[in-house]
Coordinates of C-alpha atoms and ligand atoms in Angstrom, one line a residue:
Chain Y
M252 CA -132.5 173.5 -63.5
G253 CA -131.7 174.4 -59.6
T254 CA -133.4 171.0 -58.9
L255 CA -131.2 168.9 -60.9
V256 CA -128.3 171.0 -59.5
R257 CA -129.2 170.2 -56.1
Q258 CA -129.5 166.5 -56.9
E259 CA -126.1 166.2 -58.3
I260 CA -124.7 168.2 -55.2
F261 CA -126.7 165.5 -53.2
K262 CA -124.9 162.8 -54.7
L263 CA -121.5 164.4 -54.1
T264 CA -121.8 165.1 -50.9
R265 CA -123.5 161.3 -50.4
K266 CA -119.6 159.9 -51.6
K267 CA -117.3 159.1 -49.1
S268 CA -114.4 159.9 -51.8
T269 CA -115.6 163.9 -51.7
W270 CA -115.0 164.3 -47.9
I271 CA -111.7 161.7 -48.2
S272 CA -110.8 164.1 -50.7
T273 CA -111.2 167.1 -48.8
G274 CA -109.2 165.9 -45.6
F275 CA -106.4 165.3 -48.3
L276 CA -106.3 168.5 -50.1
V277 CA -106.0 170.3 -46.3
A278 CA -103.3 167.6 -45.2
V279 CA -101.3 168.3 -48.0
E280 CA -101.8 171.7 -47.5
I281 CA -100.4 172.0 -44.0
L282 CA -97.6 169.6 -44.8
F283 CA -96.3 171.7 -47.3
A284 CA -96.7 174.9 -45.0
I285 CA -95.1 173.2 -42.3
L286 CA -91.9 172.1 -44.9
S287 CA -91.7 175.4 -46.1
K288 CA -91.4 176.5 -42.4
V289 CA -88.7 174.5 -41.3
Y290 CA -86.7 174.4 -44.6
P291 CA -87.6 177.9 -46.1
K292 CA -84.6 177.0 -48.8
T293 CA -85.8 174.6 -50.6
F294 CA -89.8 175.1 -50.3
V295 CA -89.4 179.0 -50.7
P296 CA -92.2 180.2 -48.9
A297 CA -93.9 182.7 -51.6
S298 CA -93.8 180.0 -53.9
T299 CA -95.4 177.2 -51.8
F300 CA -97.6 179.8 -51.2
E301 CA -98.2 180.6 -54.9
S302 CA -99.2 177.3 -56.1
L303 CA -101.9 177.0 -52.4
Y304 CA -99.2 174.9 -50.8
F305 CA -99.4 172.3 -53.3
A306 CA -103.2 172.7 -53.6
R307 CA -103.6 173.4 -57.0
P308 CA -102.1 170.7 -59.2
I309 CA -104.6 168.2 -57.0
I310 CA -107.6 170.4 -57.4
I311 CA -106.8 169.9 -61.6
F312 CA -106.7 165.9 -60.7
Y313 CA -109.4 165.6 -58.8
M314 CA -111.4 167.9 -60.6
I315 CA -110.7 165.5 -64.0
A316 CA -112.0 162.3 -62.0
A317 CA -114.7 163.8 -60.7
T318 CA -116.0 165.5 -64.0
A319 CA -115.1 162.1 -65.4
T320 CA -117.3 160.2 -63.2
I321 CA -120.3 162.5 -63.0
I322 CA -120.8 161.3 -66.3
T323 CA -119.8 158.1 -66.6
M324 CA -121.1 156.6 -63.0
E325 CA -124.7 157.2 -64.5
F326 CA -123.7 154.3 -67.0
Q327 CA -121.8 152.4 -64.8
F328 CA -124.6 152.1 -62.2
G329 CA -127.2 151.7 -65.1
T330 CA -128.9 155.2 -63.6
M331 CA -128.8 157.2 -67.0
K332 CA -132.3 155.6 -67.9
Q333 CA -133.6 156.4 -64.8
V334 CA -132.0 160.0 -64.8
L335 CA -133.2 160.6 -68.1
Y336 CA -137.1 159.5 -68.6
R337 CA -138.2 162.4 -66.6
R338 CA -139.6 165.6 -67.6
Y339 CA -136.2 167.4 -68.1
S340 CA -134.8 167.5 -71.3
R341 CA -131.5 165.9 -71.6
G342 CA -129.8 169.4 -72.3
Q343 CA -130.7 170.3 -69.2
I344 CA -129.2 167.1 -67.2
L345 CA -126.0 167.8 -69.2
V346 CA -126.1 171.5 -68.2
S347 CA -127.2 170.6 -64.6
K348 CA -123.9 168.4 -64.5
W349 CA -121.6 171.5 -66.0
L350 CA -122.8 173.5 -63.5
A351 CA -122.7 171.1 -60.2
M352 CA -119.2 170.6 -61.6
L353 CA -118.4 174.1 -61.9
L354 CA -120.1 174.1 -58.2
Y355 CA -117.6 171.9 -57.1
S356 CA -114.5 173.6 -58.3
V357 CA -115.2 176.7 -57.3
Y358 CA -115.6 174.8 -53.8
W359 CA -112.0 173.3 -54.1
Y360 CA -110.6 177.0 -54.9
I361 CA -112.5 178.6 -52.1
L362 CA -111.4 175.8 -49.7
S363 CA -107.7 175.7 -50.9
L364 CA -107.6 179.3 -50.9
G365 CA -109.0 180.2 -47.5
V366 CA -106.5 177.3 -46.3
A367 CA -103.6 178.9 -47.9
M368 CA -104.5 182.3 -46.4
L369 CA -104.9 180.7 -42.9
L370 CA -101.8 178.8 -42.9
K371 CA -99.8 181.9 -44.1
L372 CA -101.3 184.0 -41.0
M373 CA -100.6 181.2 -39.0
L374 CA -97.0 180.1 -39.6
F375 CA -95.6 182.8 -42.1
R376 CA -97.1 186.3 -40.6
H377 CA -93.5 188.0 -40.3
Q378 CA -91.9 186.2 -42.8
L379 CA -93.9 186.7 -45.8
S380 CA -96.0 189.7 -47.1
I381 CA -98.3 189.1 -49.6
H382 CA -98.0 192.7 -50.9
Q383 CA -94.4 191.9 -51.4
S384 CA -93.6 192.6 -55.2
A385 CA -93.5 189.2 -57.4
G386 CA -91.9 191.2 -60.3
H387 CA -93.9 192.6 -63.2
G388 CA -95.5 194.9 -61.1
L389 CA -97.7 192.9 -59.0
S390 CA -97.9 192.0 -55.5
I391 CA -97.9 188.3 -54.7
F392 CA -100.8 188.2 -54.1
A393 CA -102.4 189.8 -56.9
Q394 CA -100.4 187.2 -58.6
S395 CA -101.6 184.3 -57.2
L396 CA -105.2 185.3 -57.4
E397 CA -104.1 186.1 -61.6
V398 CA -102.6 182.6 -62.1
S399 CA -105.5 181.0 -59.8
A400 CA -107.8 182.2 -62.3
A401 CA -106.0 181.4 -65.2
T402 CA -105.4 177.8 -63.8
F403 CA -109.5 177.9 -63.3
I404 CA -109.7 178.9 -66.9
T405 CA -107.8 176.1 -68.4
L406 CA -108.7 173.6 -66.0
W407 CA -111.7 174.4 -67.6
L408 CA -110.6 173.7 -71.0
L409 CA -109.2 169.8 -69.8
L410 CA -112.9 169.6 -67.9
S411 CA -114.3 170.6 -71.0
L412 CA -112.6 167.9 -73.0
V413 CA -113.1 165.1 -70.3
F414 CA -117.0 166.1 -70.1
L415 CA -116.7 165.1 -74.2
L416 CA -114.7 161.8 -73.9
A417 CA -116.7 160.5 -71.2
N418 CA -119.6 161.2 -72.9
L419 CA -118.0 159.3 -76.3
F420 CA -116.7 156.5 -73.8
T421 CA -119.0 155.9 -71.0
N422 CA -116.1 155.1 -69.3
S423 CA -114.1 157.0 -66.8
A424 CA -110.6 155.5 -67.4
A425 CA -110.0 156.7 -70.7
A426 CA -111.5 160.5 -69.9
V427 CA -109.3 160.5 -66.9
S428 CA -106.4 159.3 -68.5
V429 CA -106.1 161.9 -71.7
G430 CA -107.4 164.7 -69.0
I431 CA -104.1 163.9 -67.3
I432 CA -102.2 163.1 -69.9
G433 CA -103.1 166.8 -71.4
Y434 CA -101.9 168.0 -67.9
F435 CA -98.4 166.3 -68.3
A436 CA -98.6 167.2 -72.2
T437 CA -98.3 170.6 -71.5
N438 CA -95.3 170.8 -69.7
I439 CA -93.9 168.2 -72.0
V440 CA -94.1 169.3 -75.6
T441 CA -93.8 173.4 -74.7
Q442 CA -90.6 172.9 -76.9
L443 CA -91.7 171.3 -79.7
L444 CA -95.0 173.7 -79.6
T445 CA -92.5 176.8 -79.7
M446 CA -90.4 175.2 -82.5
L447 CA -93.7 174.7 -84.6
I448 CA -94.9 178.0 -83.9
Q449 CA -92.1 179.5 -84.7
K450 CA -92.2 178.0 -88.0
W451 CA -96.0 178.0 -88.9
D452 CA -97.4 180.7 -86.6
W453 CA -100.9 179.4 -86.9
T454 CA -99.9 176.6 -85.1
K455 CA -100.0 178.6 -82.4
W456 CA -104.1 178.2 -82.2
N457 CA -104.1 174.7 -81.4
P458 CA -105.6 173.7 -77.9
L459 CA -102.5 172.7 -76.6
T460 CA -100.9 176.3 -76.4
M461 CA -104.0 177.8 -74.5
L462 CA -103.2 175.3 -71.6
L463 CA -100.0 177.5 -71.6
Y464 CA -101.9 180.5 -70.1
P465 CA -100.9 180.4 -66.6
Q466 CA -97.4 180.0 -67.4
M467 CA -97.9 182.9 -69.9
L468 CA -99.3 185.2 -66.9
A469 CA -96.6 183.9 -64.4
H470 CA -93.8 184.7 -67.0
P471 CA -95.0 186.8 -69.2
G472 CA -91.4 187.7 -70.5
V473 CA -90.8 184.5 -71.5
Y474 CA -93.7 183.2 -72.9
Q475 CA -94.9 186.3 -74.6
P476 CA -92.3 185.9 -77.4
L477 CA -92.3 181.9 -77.6
L478 CA -95.8 181.8 -78.3
N479 CA -96.5 184.9 -80.4
M480 CA -99.1 185.7 -78.3
Q481 CA -100.8 187.8 -76.0
A482 CA -102.5 187.1 -72.9
W483 CA -106.1 188.1 -74.2
Q484 CA -105.7 185.7 -77.3
M485 CA -104.7 183.0 -75.1
L486 CA -107.8 183.9 -72.9
L487 CA -110.4 184.0 -76.3
G488 CA -108.4 180.5 -77.6
N489 CA -109.6 179.2 -74.3
V490 CA -112.7 180.1 -74.2
I491 CA -113.8 178.9 -77.7
Y492 CA -112.0 175.5 -77.1
I493 CA -114.3 175.6 -74.2
A494 CA -117.2 176.3 -75.7
L495 CA -116.7 173.5 -78.7
F496 CA -115.6 171.0 -76.4
L497 CA -118.9 171.4 -74.7
W498 CA -121.2 171.9 -77.5
A499 CA -119.3 168.5 -79.0
G500 CA -120.4 166.7 -75.6
Y501 CA -123.6 168.0 -75.9
K502 CA -124.2 166.6 -79.3
V503 CA -123.1 163.0 -78.2
F504 CA -125.0 163.3 -75.1
T505 CA -128.3 163.9 -76.9
Q506 CA -127.9 161.2 -79.8
R507 CA -127.2 158.3 -77.3
N508 CA -129.5 155.3 -77.5
L509 CA -130.0 153.8 -73.9
Chain K
M227 CA -162.8 155.7 -73.5
S228 CA -159.8 157.8 -73.2
S229 CA -156.8 156.5 -73.6
I230 CA -153.3 157.7 -71.9
L231 CA -151.0 156.2 -74.3
S232 CA -151.0 156.2 -78.0
V233 CA -148.2 154.7 -79.9
Q234 CA -148.7 155.1 -83.8
N235 CA -146.2 153.3 -86.7
L236 CA -143.2 153.4 -84.5
N237 CA -140.6 152.1 -86.5
K238 CA -137.0 151.7 -85.1
S239 CA -133.8 150.0 -86.6
F240 CA -130.4 149.8 -84.7
G241 CA -128.3 150.4 -87.7
N242 CA -129.4 148.3 -90.3
K243 CA -131.2 145.8 -88.3
H244 CA -135.2 147.1 -88.4
V245 CA -136.2 146.4 -84.7
L246 CA -139.4 147.7 -84.6
H247 CA -142.2 147.4 -87.9
D248 CA -144.7 149.9 -87.6
V249 CA -145.8 149.3 -84.1
S250 CA -149.3 151.0 -83.5
F251 CA -151.3 150.5 -80.3
T252 CA -153.0 152.8 -77.4
V253 CA -153.1 152.1 -73.7
E254 CA -156.6 153.3 -71.9
K255 CA -156.5 155.1 -68.8
G256 CA -156.7 153.1 -65.6
H257 CA -156.0 149.8 -67.4
I258 CA -153.3 147.5 -66.5
V259 CA -151.9 146.4 -70.0
G260 CA -149.4 143.4 -70.2
L261 CA -146.9 143.7 -73.2
V262 CA -145.6 140.0 -73.8
G263 CA -143.5 138.4 -76.5
P264 CA -140.4 136.1 -77.2
N265 CA -136.9 137.5 -75.7
G266 CA -135.8 139.8 -78.4
A267 CA -139.2 140.7 -79.9
G268 CA -138.8 144.4 -79.0
K269 CA -140.8 145.1 -75.5
S270 CA -137.5 147.0 -73.9
T271 CA -137.2 149.0 -77.3
I272 CA -140.9 149.6 -77.4
M273 CA -140.8 151.0 -73.5
K274 CA -137.4 152.9 -74.1
A275 CA -139.3 154.7 -77.2
I276 CA -142.0 155.8 -75.0
L277 CA -139.9 157.3 -72.4
G278 CA -137.8 159.0 -75.4
L279 CA -134.7 157.0 -74.1
I280 CA -133.9 156.3 -77.6
N281 CA -134.0 158.0 -81.2
Y282 CA -136.3 156.2 -83.8
Q283 CA -136.9 156.7 -87.7
S284 CA -140.7 157.2 -87.5
G285 CA -143.5 157.5 -85.3
E286 CA -145.6 159.3 -83.0
I287 CA -145.8 158.7 -79.3
K288 CA -148.4 160.6 -77.4
I289 CA -148.8 160.5 -73.5
A290 CA -152.1 162.4 -72.3
N291 CA -152.1 163.6 -75.6
Q292 CA -148.7 165.3 -76.0
T293 CA -146.3 164.1 -77.8
V294 CA -143.4 162.4 -76.2
T295 CA -139.9 162.8 -78.5
P296 CA -136.1 162.3 -77.3
A297 CA -135.6 166.1 -77.4
S298 CA -139.1 166.7 -75.6
H299 CA -140.1 165.3 -72.7
A300 CA -142.7 167.2 -71.2
A301 CA -145.6 164.4 -71.1
L302 CA -143.1 162.5 -69.1
S303 CA -144.0 164.4 -66.0
K304 CA -146.6 161.7 -65.2
V305 CA -144.5 158.8 -65.8
G306 CA -143.0 156.1 -63.6
A307 CA -141.2 153.4 -64.9
L308 CA -138.3 150.7 -64.6
I309 CA -136.5 149.7 -67.7
E310 CA -134.7 146.4 -67.8
Y311 CA -132.8 146.4 -64.5
P312 CA -132.5 149.1 -61.6
G313 CA -130.6 151.8 -61.7
I314 CA -128.7 152.2 -58.2
Y315 CA -126.3 154.6 -56.7
P316 CA -124.1 152.3 -54.6
F317 CA -123.3 155.1 -52.3
L318 CA -126.4 156.0 -51.4
T319 CA -129.2 154.4 -48.8
G320 CA -133.0 153.5 -50.4
W321 CA -134.3 156.2 -48.7
D322 CA -132.0 158.7 -50.3
H323 CA -132.9 157.1 -53.2
L324 CA -136.6 157.9 -52.8
Q325 CA -135.6 161.2 -52.0
L326 CA -133.4 162.0 -54.5
F327 CA -136.2 161.3 -57.4
A328 CA -139.3 162.7 -55.3
D329 CA -140.3 166.0 -57.0
G330 CA -140.4 168.0 -53.9
D331 CA -140.7 166.7 -50.1
H332 CA -144.4 166.9 -49.4
Q333 CA -144.3 163.3 -50.4
L334 CA -142.8 161.9 -47.1
I335 CA -146.0 160.1 -46.3
H336 CA -146.5 158.3 -49.8
I337 CA -142.6 157.6 -49.9
Q338 CA -143.2 155.8 -46.4
E339 CA -146.6 154.0 -47.6
I340 CA -144.7 152.4 -50.6
I341 CA -141.7 151.3 -48.4
S342 CA -144.1 149.6 -46.0
Q343 CA -146.3 148.1 -48.6
L344 CA -143.0 146.3 -50.3
N345 CA -141.8 145.3 -46.8
M346 CA -138.4 147.5 -47.5
D347 CA -138.6 149.2 -43.8
S348 CA -135.7 147.3 -42.3
Y349 CA -133.3 148.4 -44.7
I350 CA -133.9 151.1 -46.7
K351 CA -131.7 153.3 -44.3
R352 CA -128.9 151.1 -45.3
K353 CA -126.4 152.1 -48.3
T354 CA -127.4 150.0 -51.7
K355 CA -124.4 148.4 -51.9
G356 CA -125.4 145.9 -49.7
Y357 CA -128.7 145.3 -51.0
S358 CA -129.7 141.7 -52.6
L359 CA -130.9 141.1 -56.0
G360 CA -134.8 141.7 -55.0
M361 CA -134.0 144.0 -52.9
K362 CA -132.7 146.3 -55.7
Q363 CA -135.5 145.2 -58.0
K364 CA -138.0 146.6 -55.2
L365 CA -136.4 150.0 -54.7
G366 CA -136.6 150.0 -58.7
I367 CA -140.2 149.2 -58.6
A368 CA -140.6 152.2 -55.2
L369 CA -138.7 154.6 -57.9
A370 CA -141.1 154.2 -60.3
L371 CA -144.1 154.4 -58.1
V372 CA -142.9 157.6 -56.3
N373 CA -144.1 160.7 -58.2
F374 CA -147.8 159.6 -58.3
P375 CA -147.7 158.8 -61.6
D376 CA -150.3 158.6 -63.9
L377 CA -148.5 155.9 -66.0
V378 CA -146.1 153.5 -65.1
I379 CA -144.3 151.1 -67.3
L380 CA -142.2 148.0 -65.5
D381 CA -140.0 145.9 -67.6
E382 CA -139.9 142.5 -66.0
P383 CA -140.9 143.5 -62.6
M384 CA -140.8 141.0 -60.9
N385 CA -137.3 139.6 -61.8
G386 CA -135.2 138.2 -58.5
L387 CA -138.6 138.6 -56.3
D388 CA -139.2 135.9 -53.9
P389 CA -142.9 134.9 -53.9
E390 CA -143.8 137.0 -50.9
A391 CA -142.5 140.0 -52.6
T392 CA -144.0 139.1 -55.7
K393 CA -147.6 139.0 -54.1
D394 CA -146.5 142.3 -52.4
L395 CA -145.6 143.9 -55.5
R396 CA -149.0 142.5 -57.3
D397 CA -151.2 144.1 -54.4
L398 CA -149.2 147.1 -54.9
I399 CA -149.9 147.2 -58.6
I400 CA -153.7 146.4 -58.3
S401 CA -154.3 149.0 -55.6
E402 CA -152.4 151.9 -57.4
S403 CA -154.7 150.9 -60.5
Q404 CA -157.8 151.5 -58.3
R405 CA -156.8 155.1 -57.6
G406 CA -156.4 155.2 -61.5
T407 CA -152.8 154.8 -62.3
T408 CA -152.2 153.0 -65.6
F409 CA -149.6 150.4 -66.0
L410 CA -147.4 148.9 -68.9
I411 CA -145.7 145.8 -67.9
S412 CA -144.0 143.3 -69.9
S413 CA -142.9 140.1 -67.8
H414 CA -142.1 136.5 -68.7
I415 CA -143.5 135.2 -65.6
L416 CA -147.2 134.8 -67.3
S417 CA -149.1 132.7 -64.8
E418 CA -148.1 136.5 -63.0
L419 CA -149.2 138.7 -65.4
Q420 CA -152.7 136.3 -65.7
Q421 CA -153.6 137.3 -62.5
L422 CA -152.7 141.0 -63.3
A423 CA -153.3 142.5 -66.7
S424 CA -156.7 143.1 -68.1
D425 CA -155.2 144.0 -71.6
L426 CA -152.6 142.1 -73.5
L427 CA -150.3 143.5 -76.1
I428 CA -148.8 140.6 -78.0
I429 CA -145.8 141.1 -80.0
D430 CA -143.0 139.1 -81.9
Q431 CA -140.4 140.1 -84.3
G432 CA -140.9 144.1 -83.7
A433 CA -144.5 143.7 -84.6
I434 CA -147.8 143.7 -83.1
V435 CA -149.3 140.2 -83.3
Q436 CA -152.5 140.9 -81.5
Q437 CA -153.9 143.6 -79.0
T438 CA -156.7 141.9 -76.8
T439 CA -158.1 141.6 -73.7
M440 CA -156.8 139.0 -71.0
H441 CA -160.2 137.9 -71.1
Q442 CA -160.6 137.4 -74.8
L443 CA -157.7 135.8 -75.6
L444 CA -158.2 133.1 -73.1
A445 CA -161.7 132.3 -74.1
S446 CA -160.8 131.9 -77.8
Q447 CA -157.6 130.2 -77.3
G448 CA -158.3 129.0 -73.9
K449 CA -158.8 125.1 -74.5
Q450 CA -159.4 123.3 -71.1
T451 CA -156.6 120.6 -71.1
I452 CA -156.8 117.3 -68.4
M453 CA -153.6 116.5 -66.9
L454 CA -152.7 113.0 -65.3
A455 CA -150.4 111.5 -63.6
T456 CA -150.1 107.8 -64.2
N457 CA -148.1 104.6 -63.2
D458 CA -146.5 105.0 -66.5
D459 CA -146.5 108.3 -68.3
K460 CA -144.6 107.1 -71.0
T461 CA -146.8 104.3 -72.3
A462 CA -150.3 106.3 -71.2
R463 CA -149.1 109.3 -73.5
Q464 CA -148.6 106.7 -76.7
I465 CA -151.9 105.0 -76.1
L466 CA -153.8 108.2 -75.7
K467 CA -151.9 109.3 -79.0
K468 CA -153.0 105.7 -80.9
A469 CA -156.6 106.5 -79.7
K470 CA -156.4 110.2 -81.5
F471 CA -157.1 112.1 -78.6
K472 CA -155.3 115.9 -79.0
M473 CA -152.2 116.5 -76.6
T474 CA -150.3 119.3 -76.0
A475 CA -146.7 119.6 -77.0
D476 CA -144.9 119.1 -73.9
P477 CA -143.8 116.0 -72.8
R478 CA -146.1 115.7 -70.2
L479 CA -149.2 113.7 -70.2
E480 CA -152.0 116.7 -71.2
V481 CA -154.9 116.0 -73.1
V482 CA -156.3 119.0 -74.8
A483 CA -160.4 118.8 -73.7
T484 CA -162.4 119.7 -76.8
D485 CA -165.8 118.9 -75.3
D486 CA -167.3 117.7 -72.6
E487 CA -167.1 113.8 -73.7
T488 CA -163.0 114.0 -73.2
M489 CA -162.7 113.4 -70.0
P490 CA -164.6 110.2 -69.8
Q491 CA -163.0 108.7 -73.0
V492 CA -159.5 109.4 -71.8
L493 CA -160.0 107.7 -68.4
R494 CA -161.8 104.7 -70.3
T495 CA -158.9 104.2 -72.6
L496 CA -156.6 104.4 -69.6
V497 CA -158.3 102.2 -67.9
E498 CA -159.0 99.7 -70.3
A499 CA -155.0 99.7 -71.1
D500 CA -154.7 98.5 -67.3
I501 CA -152.5 102.0 -67.0
E502 CA -153.2 103.2 -63.0
I503 CA -154.8 106.6 -62.9
M504 CA -153.1 108.6 -60.1
D505 CA -154.0 111.9 -60.2
V506 CA -156.3 114.0 -62.9
K507 CA -156.6 117.9 -62.9
R508 CA -158.7 119.6 -65.3
L509 CA -156.7 122.9 -66.2
E510 CA -158.7 126.1 -67.8
G511 CA -157.2 127.9 -70.1
N512 CA -154.1 129.4 -69.2
L513 CA -152.3 132.3 -70.8
E514 CA -149.1 130.3 -71.4
S515 CA -150.4 128.1 -73.5
S516 CA -152.8 130.7 -75.0
L517 CA -150.1 133.2 -76.1
L518 CA -148.0 130.1 -77.3
E519 CA -151.0 128.9 -79.5
V520 CA -151.4 132.5 -80.6
L521 CA -147.7 132.9 -81.9
K522 CA -147.5 129.8 -83.6
Q523 CA -150.4 130.5 -86.0
Y524 CA -149.0 133.9 -86.4
R525 CA -145.3 132.3 -87.4
V526 CA -147.2 129.8 -89.6
A527 CA -149.3 133.0 -91.4
Q528 CA -146.0 134.6 -91.1
K529 CA -144.5 132.0 -93.3
L530 CA -147.1 131.4 -95.6
A531 CA -147.6 134.8 -96.4
K532 CA -143.6 134.9 -97.2
E533 CA -143.9 132.0 -99.9
Q534 CA -146.8 133.4 -101.6
A535 CA -144.9 136.8 -102.3
Ligands
ATP890 N1 -128.7 149.2 -78.5 C1 -129.2 148.0 -79.4 N2 -128.0 147.8 -80.5 C2 -128.3 146.9 -81.1 N3 -129.5 146.1 -81.7 C3 -130.1 146.1 -80.5 C4 -130.1 147.6 -79.4 N4 -131.3 147.2 -78.0 C5 -131.7 146.1 -78.9 N5 -131.5 145.4 -79.7 C6 -132.2 144.9 -80.8 O1 -133.2 145.2 -80.9 C7 -134.1 143.4 -80.4 C8 -135.4 143.7 -79.6 O2 -135.0 143.9 -78.1 P1 -135.5 144.2 -76.8 O3 -134.4 144.1 -75.9 O4 -136.4 145.5 -77.2 O5 -135.9 142.8 -76.6 P2 -137.1 142.5 -75.5 O6 -138.2 142.2 -76.2 O7 -137.0 143.6 -74.3 O8 -136.4 140.8 -75.1 P3 -136.8 140.4 -73.7 O9 -137.7 139.6 -73.7 O10 -135.0 139.4 -73.9 O11 -136.5 141.1 -72.7 C9 -133.2 142.8 -80.4 O12 -132.9 141.8 -81.6 C10 -131.9 143.3 -79.8 O13 -131.1 142.6 -80.3
MG891 MG1 -136.2 143.1 -72.5

């Protein structure tokens, strides 16, 4: 398994896009940090830091694209046969791809968090204390970490769905669009969702609600009554849906004729 | 006799289309086996089944006495393959590919050996994005050989190769085979296969027509033919036909030699008809004509069997 994961990582490091997107992410963080320094009224330093200087949404797009392509590129380049006929089982191949993406998402989080901390240290040493309270008993730093962890989990909810779709359609366009729509849908349909949940309580268990987990942590007072849910229930819901989507993708992958 | 590959009663359907019918055969260790048959006969499908790439309805496949299924690939550790077309990542160099798929680093010397045997040195460190069809094909073959496989499965390996590369490949296959590597090769380039394969598997419409050796097939079917060139091939053909000589099916001027007397008789007939003979060649039995003959006989037999049923 170690070999397989290493092979996936090797492919990632040899792609130009990996390095271009890394450069782009860092550039965006620097840009937003400077904006926040120059126009602190518009780009409030506390909240730009919390979004890791806009890195968080970018990471989500990167990961959706990377997850779709790690599966579909093998079909597109005709390399799937080569990857699969070896002594490894199909399950091992797919799991190695999951793990590679897990490592890749960790890479993005560590990178963006590191750059954000560095920028804060350089530009906002006296203006912004990350130990300052964010309300509801947490420091900005702790809150930022907690929300980051929650976005990481909901990101994986999206990615597990993207894995499933990439395996189903062997085409990244479909998988990427559904992932991105899923990302935006949560914000668009929140109102509709809360109406549904107020009418029928059980509808809260749908996967879209689970995507609201980070918002719930950021503003518990607002979301708890709207969704009729506790944070731990949403965490559990996320984990169950992730497992379900990954399992379905696994089934599709192992049954495919090449 | 020890077989490295055995396929027993393999049946495969795509939807309700029955593609492989009870395919059974074995491949002996160290042999070069040619898998031949018309387009759509099922050659690639058989190879994919052996490599655990497709699910099948029934049958058993064993490599070195170890069962292979789509779910269990352990027996494939000593198998190399190139199926249909090489899978290549455009963002990697040829060298990257070989390293990526090589088990362990200790094989650098072997990788280098394959590269120079296939004359790939000049471009192996370049991104494959810029490779030509034949360059990609060679890389695919190199990938199949990179892990010292005991069994190598090549589907149309001469695809897109120039004459020199074809010869390099032939030499490579022969030298690997002398080291004990077994090859299962499908190809439509029968003249090439004739120089390589010792055994033959002939399939048609998803069923094995014959498993034989190259020698046997050529001996059984391989009538000698006499190929002629004259100043008027069309007339010559008519004259020879009228004289009841057995001609090959092509529009070529080619007579099947039934015995040693055929040649002088043909020449005399043409001379008497005032046809000028420019060239005469005696052709040994070849794989192409033998194969076509076997397939023709098989189809006639199939048709008869159907009519009787
Ligand atoms: N994925 C698939 N879905 C449906 N039918 C298929 C599929 N793959 C192959 N077939 C059918 O199986 C039969 C055998 O195909 P196969 O590719 O094995 O032929 P082949 O002997 O390799 O032919 P060729 O010489 O053209 O490469 C064909 O009739 C083909 O239409
Ligand atoms: Mg084929």
